[in-house]
Coordinates of C-alpha atoms in Angstrom, one line a residue:
M99 CA 0.0 0.0 0.0
T100 CA 1.4 3.4 -1.0
T101 CA 0.8 6.7 0.6
R102 CA -1.5 7.8 -2.2
D103 CA -4.1 5.4 -0.7
T104 CA -3.9 6.7 2.8
M105 CA -7.2 8.5 2.8
Y106 CA -9.5 6.4 0.6
T107 CA -9.4 3.3 -1.5
E108 CA -11.9 1.3 -3.4
D109 CA -11.9 -1.4 -0.8
I110 CA -13.8 0.8 1.7
A111 CA -16.6 -1.3 3.1
N112 CA -19.0 -0.7 5.9
A113 CA -19.0 -2.7 9.1
G114 CA -22.0 -4.7 8.2
N115 CA -21.2 -5.5 4.6
L116 CA -18.4 -7.7 3.4
K117 CA -16.8 -8.5 0.2
E118 CA -18.3 -11.6 -1.3
Y119 CA -17.4 -14.8 0.5
C120 CA -18.8 -18.4 0.9
S121 CA -20.5 -19.1 4.2
P122 CA -20.3 -22.4 6.1
L123 CA -23.9 -21.7 7.2
D124 CA -25.2 -22.5 3.7
E125 CA -26.7 -26.0 3.9
T126 CA -25.5 -26.8 0.4
V127 CA -21.8 -26.0 1.2
S128 CA -19.4 -28.8 2.4
Q129 CA -16.2 -27.2 1.2
L130 CA -15.1 -23.5 1.2
P131 CA -12.3 -22.0 -0.9
P132 CA -8.9 -22.3 0.7
E133 CA -8.1 -19.6 3.3
M134 CA -6.4 -16.5 2.0
D135 CA -3.4 -16.0 4.3
R136 CA -2.1 -12.8 2.8
S137 CA -5.2 -10.8 2.3
G138 CA -8.9 -10.5 3.3
N139 CA -10.8 -10.2 6.5
V140 CA -11.9 -13.9 6.7
E141 CA -10.0 -16.3 9.0
Y142 CA -10.5 -20.1 9.3
K143 CA -10.1 -21.8 12.6
T144 CA -10.7 -25.5 13.3
K145 CA -10.9 -24.9 17.1
L146 CA -9.1 -23.0 19.8
E147 CA -8.6 -24.9 23.1
A148 CA -6.3 -24.4 26.1
V149 CA -4.8 -21.3 24.6
T150 CA -1.9 -19.9 26.6
D151 CA -1.4 -16.2 27.2
S152 CA 1.4 -15.9 24.7
R153 CA -0.7 -17.7 22.1
T154 CA -3.6 -15.4 22.8
T155 CA -1.3 -12.4 22.2
H156 CA -0.2 -13.9 18.9
L157 CA -3.8 -14.6 17.9
A158 CA -4.9 -11.0 18.9
T159 CA -2.2 -9.6 16.5
Q160 CA -3.7 -11.8 13.8
L161 CA -7.2 -10.6 14.6
Q162 CA -6.0 -7.0 14.4
W163 CA -4.6 -7.6 10.9
R164 CA -7.9 -9.2 9.7
L165 CA -9.8 -6.2 11.1
A166 CA -7.5 -3.9 9.2
E167 CA -8.1 -5.8 6.1
G168 CA -11.9 -5.5 6.6
N169 CA -11.8 -1.8 7.6
G170 CA -12.9 -2.7 11.1
H171 CA -14.8 -5.9 10.4
A172 CA -13.5 -9.5 10.5
V173 CA -15.2 -12.9 10.1
Y174 CA -14.0 -16.1 11.8
M175 CA -15.1 -19.4 10.3
I176 CA -15.0 -22.0 13.1
G177 CA -14.8 -25.8 12.5
V178 CA -13.2 -25.1 9.1
R179 CA -9.7 -26.3 8.1
D180 CA -7.3 -24.0 6.2
D181 CA -8.0 -25.9 3.0
G182 CA -11.7 -25.0 3.4
F183 CA -13.0 -28.4 4.4
L184 CA -15.9 -28.3 7.0
V185 CA -14.8 -30.7 9.7
G186 CA -17.0 -29.4 12.4
I187 CA -16.4 -29.4 16.2
T188 CA -18.5 -30.3 19.3
E189 CA -20.5 -27.8 21.3
P190 CA -18.0 -27.7 24.2
E191 CA -15.2 -27.1 21.7
L192 CA -17.2 -24.3 20.1
E193 CA -17.7 -22.7 23.5
A194 CA -14.0 -22.9 24.3
T195 CA -13.2 -21.4 20.9
I196 CA -15.6 -18.5 21.3
S197 CA -14.1 -17.8 24.8
A198 CA -10.6 -17.7 23.2
I199 CA -11.8 -15.2 20.6
Q200 CA -13.3 -13.0 23.3
N201 CA -10.0 -13.0 25.1
M202 CA -8.3 -12.0 21.9
A203 CA -10.7 -9.1 21.5
L204 CA -10.1 -7.9 25.0
Q205 CA -6.4 -7.4 24.1
L206 CA -7.4 -5.0 21.3
A207 CA -9.0 -1.5 21.5
N208 CA -12.8 -1.3 21.0
V209 CA -13.1 -4.8 19.6
A210 CA -16.2 -6.9 20.2
I211 CA -18.0 -10.0 18.9
V212 CA -21.2 -8.8 17.3
S213 CA -22.8 -12.0 16.1
I214 CA -22.4 -15.8 16.3
S215 CA -24.3 -18.1 14.0
K216 CA -23.9 -21.9 13.8
R217 CA -25.0 -24.8 11.7
V218 CA -25.2 -28.5 12.6
L219 CA -23.5 -30.7 10.1
A220 CA -26.1 -33.5 9.6
H221 CA -23.7 -35.9 8.0
R222 CA -21.2 -35.5 11.0
G223 CA -23.4 -36.3 14.0
D224 CA -23.5 -33.5 16.6
R225 CA -20.6 -31.5 15.1
V226 CA -21.2 -27.9 14.3
V227 CA -19.6 -25.1 12.3
A228 CA -19.9 -21.4 13.2
E229 CA -19.5 -17.9 11.7
V230 CA -18.3 -15.2 14.1
H231 CA -18.5 -11.6 13.2
I232 CA -16.2 -9.1 15.0
D233 CA -16.2 -5.3 14.8
Q234 CA -13.8 -2.6 15.8
H235 CA -15.1 0.9 16.4
S236 CA -12.9 3.8 17.4
N237 CA -13.8 5.9 20.4
T238 CA -10.4 7.7 20.4
P239 CA -10.9 11.4 19.6
R240 CA -8.7 12.3 16.6
T241 CA -7.8 15.6 15.1
E242 CA -7.0 16.0 11.4
V243 CA -5.2 18.7 9.5
R244 CA -4.8 18.7 5.7
V245 CA -1.8 20.5 4.2
A246 CA -1.4 21.2 0.5
V247 CA 2.2 21.0 -0.6
L248 CA 2.8 23.4 -3.4
G249 CA 5.9 24.4 -5.4
E250 CA 7.7 24.7 -8.7
L251 CA 8.7 21.7 -10.8
G252 CA 11.8 20.0 -9.4
V253 CA 12.0 21.6 -6.0
G254 CA 11.5 18.3 -4.1
K255 CA 7.9 18.3 -3.0
S256 CA 7.4 14.5 -3.4
T257 CA 10.8 13.9 -1.9
V258 CA 10.0 15.8 1.3
L259 CA 6.7 13.9 1.6
G260 CA 8.5 10.6 1.1
C261 CA 10.9 11.4 3.9
L262 CA 8.1 12.5 6.2
T263 CA 5.8 9.6 5.5
Y264 CA 8.4 6.8 5.4
G265 CA 11.1 8.2 7.7
E266 CA 13.8 7.5 5.2
A267 CA 16.6 9.7 3.9
D268 CA 16.8 10.4 0.2
D269 CA 19.8 9.2 -1.9
G270 CA 20.1 12.4 -3.8
H271 CA 18.3 11.0 -6.9
G272 CA 14.7 11.0 -5.7
K273 CA 14.6 7.6 -4.1
A274 CA 12.4 8.9 -1.2
R275 CA 9.6 10.0 -3.6
L276 CA 9.1 6.7 -5.3
N277 CA 6.6 5.4 -2.8
L278 CA 4.3 8.3 -3.6
L279 CA 4.3 8.2 -7.3
R280 CA 1.3 6.6 -8.9
H281 CA 2.2 6.1 -12.5
R282 CA 5.1 4.7 -14.4
H283 CA 5.6 7.9 -16.4
E284 CA 6.0 9.8 -13.1
V285 CA 8.8 7.5 -12.0
E286 CA 10.5 7.8 -15.4
S287 CA 10.1 11.6 -15.8
G288 CA 10.2 12.6 -12.1
R289 CA 7.2 14.8 -12.7
T290 CA 4.1 14.3 -10.5
S291 CA 1.0 14.4 -12.7
S292 CA -1.7 13.4 -10.1
I293 CA -2.6 14.2 -6.6
A294 CA -0.9 11.9 -4.1
L295 CA -1.8 11.7 -0.4
G296 CA 0.7 11.1 2.4
V297 CA 0.0 10.7 6.1
I298 CA 1.9 11.1 9.3
G299 CA 0.3 10.6 12.7
F300 CA 1.2 11.6 16.2
N301 CA 0.4 9.7 19.4
A302 CA -0.6 11.3 22.7
D303 CA 3.1 12.1 23.5
G304 CA 3.6 13.8 20.1
H305 CA 5.8 11.0 18.7
V306 CA 5.8 10.6 14.9
L307 CA 3.8 7.6 13.5
N308 CA 4.6 6.8 9.9
Y309 CA 5.5 3.8 7.7
A310 CA 8.8 3.5 9.4
N311 CA 7.1 2.2 12.6
N312 CA 3.7 1.1 11.2
R313 CA 3.0 -1.4 8.4
S314 CA -0.2 0.2 7.1
A315 CA -2.2 3.4 6.9
E316 CA -4.9 1.8 9.0
Q317 CA -2.4 1.1 11.8
I318 CA -1.2 4.7 11.7
Y319 CA -4.8 6.0 12.0
Q320 CA -5.6 3.6 14.8
R321 CA -2.6 4.6 16.9
S322 CA -2.8 8.3 16.2
H323 CA -4.4 11.1 18.2
H324 CA -3.5 13.7 15.6
V325 CA -3.2 13.1 11.9
V326 CA -1.6 15.3 9.2
T327 CA -2.6 14.5 5.6
L328 CA -0.1 15.9 3.1
I329 CA -1.5 16.6 -0.4
D330 CA 1.2 16.3 -3.0
T331 CA 0.5 18.5 -6.0
C332 CA 2.0 18.9 -9.5
G333 CA 4.7 21.4 -10.3
Y334 CA 4.6 21.0 -14.0
A335 CA 2.4 23.6 -15.7
K336 CA 0.8 21.0 -18.0
H337 CA -0.9 19.6 -14.9
L338 CA -2.1 22.9 -13.4
K339 CA -5.7 21.6 -13.5
T340 CA -4.8 18.9 -11.0
T341 CA -3.1 21.4 -8.7
A342 CA -6.1 23.8 -8.8
R343 CA -8.4 20.9 -7.9
A344 CA -6.1 20.1 -4.9
I345 CA -6.5 23.7 -3.7
T346 CA -10.3 23.9 -3.9
G347 CA -11.3 20.2 -3.8
H348 CA -9.2 18.7 -1.1
S349 CA -10.1 21.5 1.4
P350 CA -6.6 22.0 2.8
H351 CA -6.3 23.8 6.2
A352 CA -2.8 25.1 5.4
F353 CA -0.4 25.6 2.5
C354 CA 3.2 24.4 2.5
V355 CA 5.1 26.2 -0.2
T356 CA 8.4 24.4 -1.1
I357 CA 11.4 26.3 -2.5
A358 CA 14.7 24.8 -3.6
A359 CA 17.5 26.4 -1.6
D360 CA 20.0 26.1 -4.6
R361 CA 17.9 28.5 -6.6
G362 CA 18.7 32.1 -6.2
L363 CA 15.3 33.8 -6.6
V364 CA 11.6 33.2 -5.9
T365 CA 9.9 32.2 -9.1
P366 CA 6.7 33.8 -10.4
T367 CA 4.8 30.5 -9.8
T368 CA 6.0 30.4 -6.1
R369 CA 5.0 34.0 -5.8
E370 CA 1.5 33.1 -7.0
Y371 CA 1.1 30.3 -4.4
M372 CA 2.0 32.8 -1.7
R373 CA -0.5 35.3 -3.0
I374 CA -3.2 32.6 -3.2
A375 CA -2.5 31.8 0.5
A376 CA -3.1 35.4 1.4
V377 CA -6.2 35.7 -0.7
L378 CA -7.8 32.5 0.6
R379 CA -6.8 33.4 4.1
M380 CA -4.8 30.2 4.4
P381 CA -2.1 29.5 7.0
L382 CA 1.2 29.3 5.2
M383 CA 4.6 27.7 5.9
I384 CA 7.7 27.8 3.7
V385 CA 9.9 24.7 3.4
L386 CA 13.4 25.3 1.9
T387 CA 14.7 22.0 0.4
K388 CA 18.1 20.8 -0.9
M389 CA 20.1 22.7 1.8
D390 CA 22.9 20.2 1.4
I391 CA 23.7 21.5 -2.1
A392 CA 23.0 25.2 -1.6
A393 CA 25.8 27.7 -1.8
K394 CA 26.0 30.2 1.0
S395 CA 25.8 33.2 -1.4
T396 CA 22.9 31.7 -3.3
F397 CA 21.0 30.9 -0.1
A398 CA 21.5 34.4 1.3
A399 CA 20.2 36.0 -1.9
L400 CA 17.2 33.6 -1.9
M401 CA 16.3 34.2 1.8
H402 CA 16.4 38.0 1.2
D403 CA 14.1 37.5 -1.8
I404 CA 11.7 35.2 0.2
L405 CA 11.4 37.8 3.0
A406 CA 10.8 40.6 0.5
T407 CA 8.2 38.5 -1.4
L408 CA 6.3 37.7 1.8
D409 CA 6.2 41.4 2.6
V410 CA 4.4 42.0 -0.7
T411 CA 2.3 38.9 -1.1
V412 CA 1.3 38.1 2.5
P413 CA 1.3 41.5 4.2
G414 CA 0.5 41.7 7.9
R415 CA 2.1 38.3 8.9
G416 CA 5.4 38.0 10.7
R417 CA 8.1 35.6 9.6
C418 CA 10.1 33.2 11.7
I419 CA 13.0 31.0 10.6
V420 CA 12.6 27.8 12.7
T421 CA 15.8 26.4 14.1
D422 CA 14.6 24.3 17.1
T423 CA 11.4 22.8 18.6
T424 CA 11.2 24.9 21.8
E425 CA 8.4 27.2 20.6
S426 CA 6.5 24.7 18.3
K427 CA 3.1 25.0 20.0
Q428 CA 3.0 28.8 20.0
L429 CA 4.4 28.8 16.4
A430 CA 1.7 26.4 15.2
E431 CA -1.0 28.5 16.9
D432 CA 0.2 31.7 15.4
M433 CA 0.5 30.2 12.0
M434 CA -3.1 29.0 12.1
R435 CA -4.2 32.4 13.3
L436 CA -2.5 34.0 10.3
V437 CA -0.1 35.8 12.5
V438 CA 3.2 34.3 11.3
V439 CA 4.7 32.4 8.4
P440 CA 7.3 29.8 9.7
I441 CA 10.3 29.1 7.4
F442 CA 12.0 25.6 7.7
T443 CA 15.4 24.7 6.2
T444 CA 15.6 21.0 5.2
S445 CA 17.8 18.5 3.5
A446 CA 16.2 15.2 2.5
V447 CA 19.6 13.6 2.0
R448 CA 20.9 14.5 5.5
T449 CA 17.3 14.5 7.0
L450 CA 18.0 17.9 8.5
G451 CA 15.1 20.2 9.6
F452 CA 12.4 17.5 9.7
S453 CA 12.2 17.3 13.4
E454 CA 11.4 21.0 13.6
L455 CA 8.8 20.5 10.8
T456 CA 7.1 17.5 12.4
S457 CA 7.1 19.2 15.8
V458 CA 5.1 22.2 14.4
M459 CA 2.8 19.8 12.5
S460 CA 2.1 17.8 15.6
K461 CA 0.8 21.0 17.3
T462 CA -1.1 22.3 14.2
L463 CA -4.9 22.1 14.8
Q464 CA -7.7 23.2 12.6
A465 CA -8.9 26.8 13.0
P466 CA -12.5 27.9 12.3
T467 CA -12.6 29.2 8.8
C468 CA -13.1 33.0 8.3
A469 CA -16.0 32.3 6.1
N470 CA -17.8 29.9 8.4
P471 CA -16.5 30.5 12.0
D472 CA -19.5 28.6 13.5
A473 CA -19.4 25.7 11.1
A474 CA -18.9 23.1 13.9
A475 CA -22.0 24.2 15.7
S476 CA -24.1 24.5 12.6
P477 CA -27.6 22.9 12.8
M478 CA -27.3 21.9 9.1
F479 CA -25.1 19.3 7.4
E480 CA -22.9 19.9 4.4
F481 CA -20.6 17.3 2.9
H482 CA -18.4 18.0 -0.1
V483 CA -18.0 15.0 -2.5
E484 CA -14.5 14.4 -3.7
H485 CA -14.6 10.8 -5.1
T486 CA -17.3 8.2 -5.8
Y487 CA -17.0 4.4 -5.8
S488 CA -19.2 1.5 -6.5
I489 CA -18.3 -1.5 -4.2
D490 CA -19.7 -5.0 -4.3
N491 CA -22.1 -5.8 -1.5
V492 CA -21.9 -2.2 -0.3
G493 CA -23.2 -0.1 -3.1
T494 CA -22.3 3.6 -3.6
V495 CA -19.5 5.1 -1.5
V496 CA -18.7 8.8 -1.6
T497 CA -15.6 10.3 0.0
G498 CA -14.9 13.8 0.9
W499 CA -15.1 16.3 3.8
V500 CA -17.7 17.5 6.3
N501 CA -17.9 21.2 5.8
Q502 CA -20.6 21.9 8.3
G503 CA -22.6 20.0 11.0
S504 CA -22.4 16.3 11.6
V505 CA -24.2 13.1 10.7
N506 CA -24.8 10.2 13.1
I507 CA -26.0 6.8 11.8
S508 CA -26.8 5.6 15.3
A509 CA -29.5 8.3 15.8
T510 CA -33.0 7.1 16.2
S511 CA -35.4 7.4 13.2
V512 CA -36.9 10.5 14.8
D513 CA -33.6 12.2 15.3
K514 CA -31.8 11.1 12.2
R515 CA -31.2 13.7 9.6
R516 CA -32.9 13.5 6.2
L517 CA -30.2 14.0 3.6
C518 CA -30.0 14.6 -0.1
I519 CA -27.3 14.8 -2.7
G520 CA -27.0 17.1 -5.7
P521 CA -27.3 19.3 -7.7
D522 CA -27.7 17.3 -10.9
S523 CA -27.7 18.9 -14.3
T524 CA -31.2 20.4 -13.7
G525 CA -30.3 21.7 -10.2
G526 CA -32.3 18.9 -8.5
F527 CA -31.4 16.9 -5.4
V528 CA -32.1 13.3 -4.6
D529 CA -32.9 11.9 -1.1
I530 CA -30.3 9.5 0.3
E531 CA -29.7 7.4 3.4
V532 CA -26.2 7.0 5.0
N533 CA -25.7 3.3 5.9
S534 CA -22.2 3.5 7.3
I535 CA -19.3 5.9 7.9
H536 CA -15.6 5.6 7.9
T537 CA -13.4 8.5 9.1
L538 CA -9.7 8.0 8.4
R539 CA -10.4 4.4 7.4
I540 CA -11.8 3.7 10.8
P541 CA -15.5 2.6 11.2
T542 CA -17.5 5.1 13.2
E543 CA -21.0 6.2 13.8
L544 CA -20.3 10.0 13.6
A545 CA -18.7 12.3 11.1
E546 CA -18.3 15.9 12.3
T547 CA -17.2 19.3 10.9
G548 CA -13.7 19.3 9.4
T549 CA -13.2 15.6 9.2
S550 CA -12.6 13.5 6.0
A551 CA -15.0 10.7 5.7
A552 CA -16.3 7.9 3.5
L553 CA -20.1 7.5 3.5
A554 CA -21.8 4.4 2.1
I555 CA -25.1 5.8 0.8
E556 CA -28.3 4.5 -0.7
T557 CA -30.2 6.7 -3.1
H558 CA -34.0 6.7 -3.2
E559 CA -34.0 7.1 -7.0
P560 CA -31.4 6.8 -9.8
V561 CA -28.9 9.6 -9.9
S562 CA -25.5 10.1 -11.5
I563 CA -23.2 11.1 -8.6
E564 CA -20.3 13.3 -9.6
K565 CA -17.3 14.9 -8.0
G566 CA -18.1 18.4 -6.7
M567 CA -21.6 17.5 -5.5
V568 CA -22.8 18.2 -2.0
I569 CA -24.8 16.2 0.6
L570 CA -27.1 18.5 2.5
D571 CA -29.7 18.4 5.2
T572 CA -33.0 18.2 3.3
E573 CA -34.9 20.4 5.7
Y574 CA -32.3 23.1 5.3
L575 CA -32.2 22.8 1.5
N576 CA -36.0 23.2 1.3
K577 CA -36.1 26.2 3.7
H578 CA -32.9 28.1 2.7
G579 CA -30.7 26.2 0.3
R580 CA -32.7 26.4 -3.0
K581 CA -31.7 30.0 -3.5
Q582 CA -28.0 28.9 -3.3
V583 CA -28.4 26.6 -6.4
S584 CA -27.5 28.9 -9.3
G585 CA -25.3 29.3 -12.3
E586 CA -24.5 33.0 -11.8
F587 CA -22.6 34.7 -9.0
T588 CA -20.2 37.4 -8.0
A589 CA -16.9 36.9 -6.4
R590 CA -14.3 39.0 -4.7
I591 CA -10.9 38.0 -6.2
A592 CA -7.3 38.8 -6.5
I593 CA -6.2 38.9 -10.1
L594 CA -3.0 36.9 -10.7
S595 CA -2.7 37.7 -14.4
Q596 CA -3.6 41.1 -15.9
E597 CA -4.6 39.3 -19.1
F598 CA -7.8 38.2 -17.2
R599 CA -9.3 41.7 -17.7
S600 CA -9.6 41.1 -21.4
M601 CA -10.9 37.5 -21.2
Q602 CA -14.4 36.6 -22.0
S603 CA -14.4 33.2 -20.3
V604 CA -12.3 31.2 -17.8
I605 CA -12.3 27.8 -16.2
V606 CA -13.4 28.1 -12.6
H607 CA -12.6 25.5 -9.9
I608 CA -15.2 25.1 -7.2
R609 CA -14.8 22.3 -4.7
S610 CA -13.7 19.2 -6.8
A611 CA -15.5 20.4 -10.0
Y612 CA -14.3 22.8 -12.7
R613 CA -16.6 24.6 -15.1
L614 CA -16.4 27.0 -18.0
A615 CA -17.7 30.4 -16.9
H616 CA -18.4 33.6 -18.9
V617 CA -17.1 36.8 -17.5
L618 CA -20.0 39.3 -17.4
D619 CA -18.5 42.2 -15.5
I620 CA -15.3 43.2 -13.7
A621 CA -15.0 46.1 -11.2
D622 CA -12.1 47.2 -9.1
D623 CA -12.5 46.4 -5.4
V624 CA -10.6 48.6 -2.9
G625 CA -9.8 47.3 0.5
T626 CA -10.6 43.6 -0.1
F627 CA -9.1 40.9 2.1
G628 CA -8.5 43.1 5.1
H629 CA -5.9 45.5 3.7
S630 CA -5.8 48.2 1.1
Q631 CA -4.2 47.9 -2.3
Q632 CA -1.7 50.6 -1.4
Q633 CA -0.7 48.6 1.7
S634 CA -0.2 45.5 -0.4
G635 CA 1.9 47.2 -3.0
L636 CA -0.1 45.5 -5.8
D637 CA -2.2 48.2 -7.5
R638 CA -5.3 47.2 -9.5
D639 CA -5.1 43.5 -8.3
F640 CA -8.4 43.2 -6.4
A641 CA -11.7 43.1 -8.2
V642 CA -15.3 42.0 -8.0
V643 CA -16.2 39.8 -10.9
R644 CA -19.6 38.6 -12.1
L645 CA -19.6 35.1 -13.7
R646 CA -22.1 32.8 -15.3
F647 CA -21.6 29.1 -16.0
D648 CA -21.8 27.9 -19.6
D649 CA -24.7 25.9 -21.0
N650 CA -27.1 26.7 -18.1
V651 CA -25.0 24.6 -15.7
C652 CA -25.7 25.4 -12.0
D653 CA -24.0 24.5 -8.8
Y654 CA -24.6 24.8 -5.0
L655 CA -22.8 28.0 -4.1
S656 CA -22.4 29.9 -0.8
S657 CA -20.8 33.1 0.3
G658 CA -17.2 32.6 1.2
L659 CA -16.7 29.5 -0.9
A660 CA -13.1 29.4 -2.2
I661 CA -12.6 29.5 -6.0
V662 CA -9.6 29.4 -8.3
A663 CA -9.7 30.2 -12.0
R664 CA -7.3 29.3 -14.8
D665 CA -7.0 29.9 -18.6
G666 CA -5.3 26.8 -19.9
Q667 CA -1.9 26.5 -18.1
N668 CA -2.1 29.8 -16.2
L669 CA -3.8 30.8 -13.0
V670 CA -5.7 34.0 -13.6
F671 CA -7.5 34.7 -10.2
A672 CA -8.3 33.3 -6.8
G673 CA -10.9 34.5 -4.3
H674 CA -14.3 33.7 -2.7
V675 CA -17.9 33.7 -3.8
A676 CA -19.5 36.9 -2.7
D677 CA -23.2 36.7 -3.7
V678 CA -25.3 34.0 -5.4
L679 CA -27.5 35.5 -8.1
Q680 CA -30.8 34.0 -9.5

């Protein structure tokens, strides 16, 4: 399993639904397929009797692995040999085996037997076989922060992520990044062309949990109290569409802009990323890479240029070059409050600077967004769909982020929210039911504001579910939300390319979708984003723009929603939705 799979994979299943398997409870079955030792959540056991403490510990480890394979659900077939033959056992032997499984479950966190079903083998006297279902639910409170890693082509973004997520030094030729790359052409060219996700966790003591001390993403999530998801983006201009989708669709809580220390100046692309961070009111950190090959004179000139660029692009925030871990907590808090921009100096070859970087990340917690400061306490529910899957025996699974409110599948029928998904091509929504929830690959009953989640849903009528859709509280939609479904809106923006003023249409990224939009009007906007144009030093950069989607397309829009626009391979503006027009 590579780090690109750390958030969601197509094997997401809910706790009550399994991948297809043969059951010994079927009266027509006398032989099951051989047990799969290296994969799957199904374990065969003939019987377990007189199990010692050391043996119980070993079996508990095996159970934890089966639970991880089943995303929190495991099935034990009792009275079945490894080759699948149903030998059956006596009732006393079954009781002893169930008792052993219960002792195994007690050694693990939040693991319990949820059902035991048995069948008498008529052709073998009083012998029985049984099917035992075991669930693991997480009650450990976890915090999550998503960081978008941005930077020019060749600065070492993927290499930094590889060092963080695998705890390994680079060989100077990009070895550390190989675990993140998804395609063969990426390995051959060294250019990332798709979004990859890396994960590092932190336990209660703040110690780093990654693939160096864990064998899977599930284990990292299970053991972590705080999780940082790193979103690796593309530096090559050809793949700007993918990078723009990472900024708006993956809902990052902070930007990490990487700059190669052996380059003497801040490039225009890096300057744009800093500017976007300011416009979107995004916490920002700077990571300087390749310190092992940077000349002193080059580094000094680069650092001077970085500080000057921050003064212009991110006015009002202090800067701090991080050299130790003593003030990590205060630094993380100030960064998330948009008070300071920390600057880290790193070398992937010598693994320098990573302890300071991870120390700050371990203290970095979500801050309420400026646009929706009361999102956590919102009476409504809003979920942004990033990916959709169709899984055997589960149905439709959507993955994404809870933007507001919460959903609880354990609520009674009276208290349970009525939800709907949309809008479709006509602006309509379809009622759905949420059957199960996974947050950070862990089965749970609740998904709250700010968390990434996978929801197994059931639609009440056929609908084509697409990236960029939203799941809403039906009552809220009927009372207030219909007026937010529109194809025309105004936005307060910072213009990144002056060519935009002469453009008639642009491609606008909203959440995980992108659409062609016609430019109806542009007006200068003085004093936007909390400071005047004169203070920023960038005259005529702020504007209010009126846009209309092409071909009568509509979307669910809300004031404060982040948007980014491009024209081919160039970013032209970034900002927020101001007003939704009908």
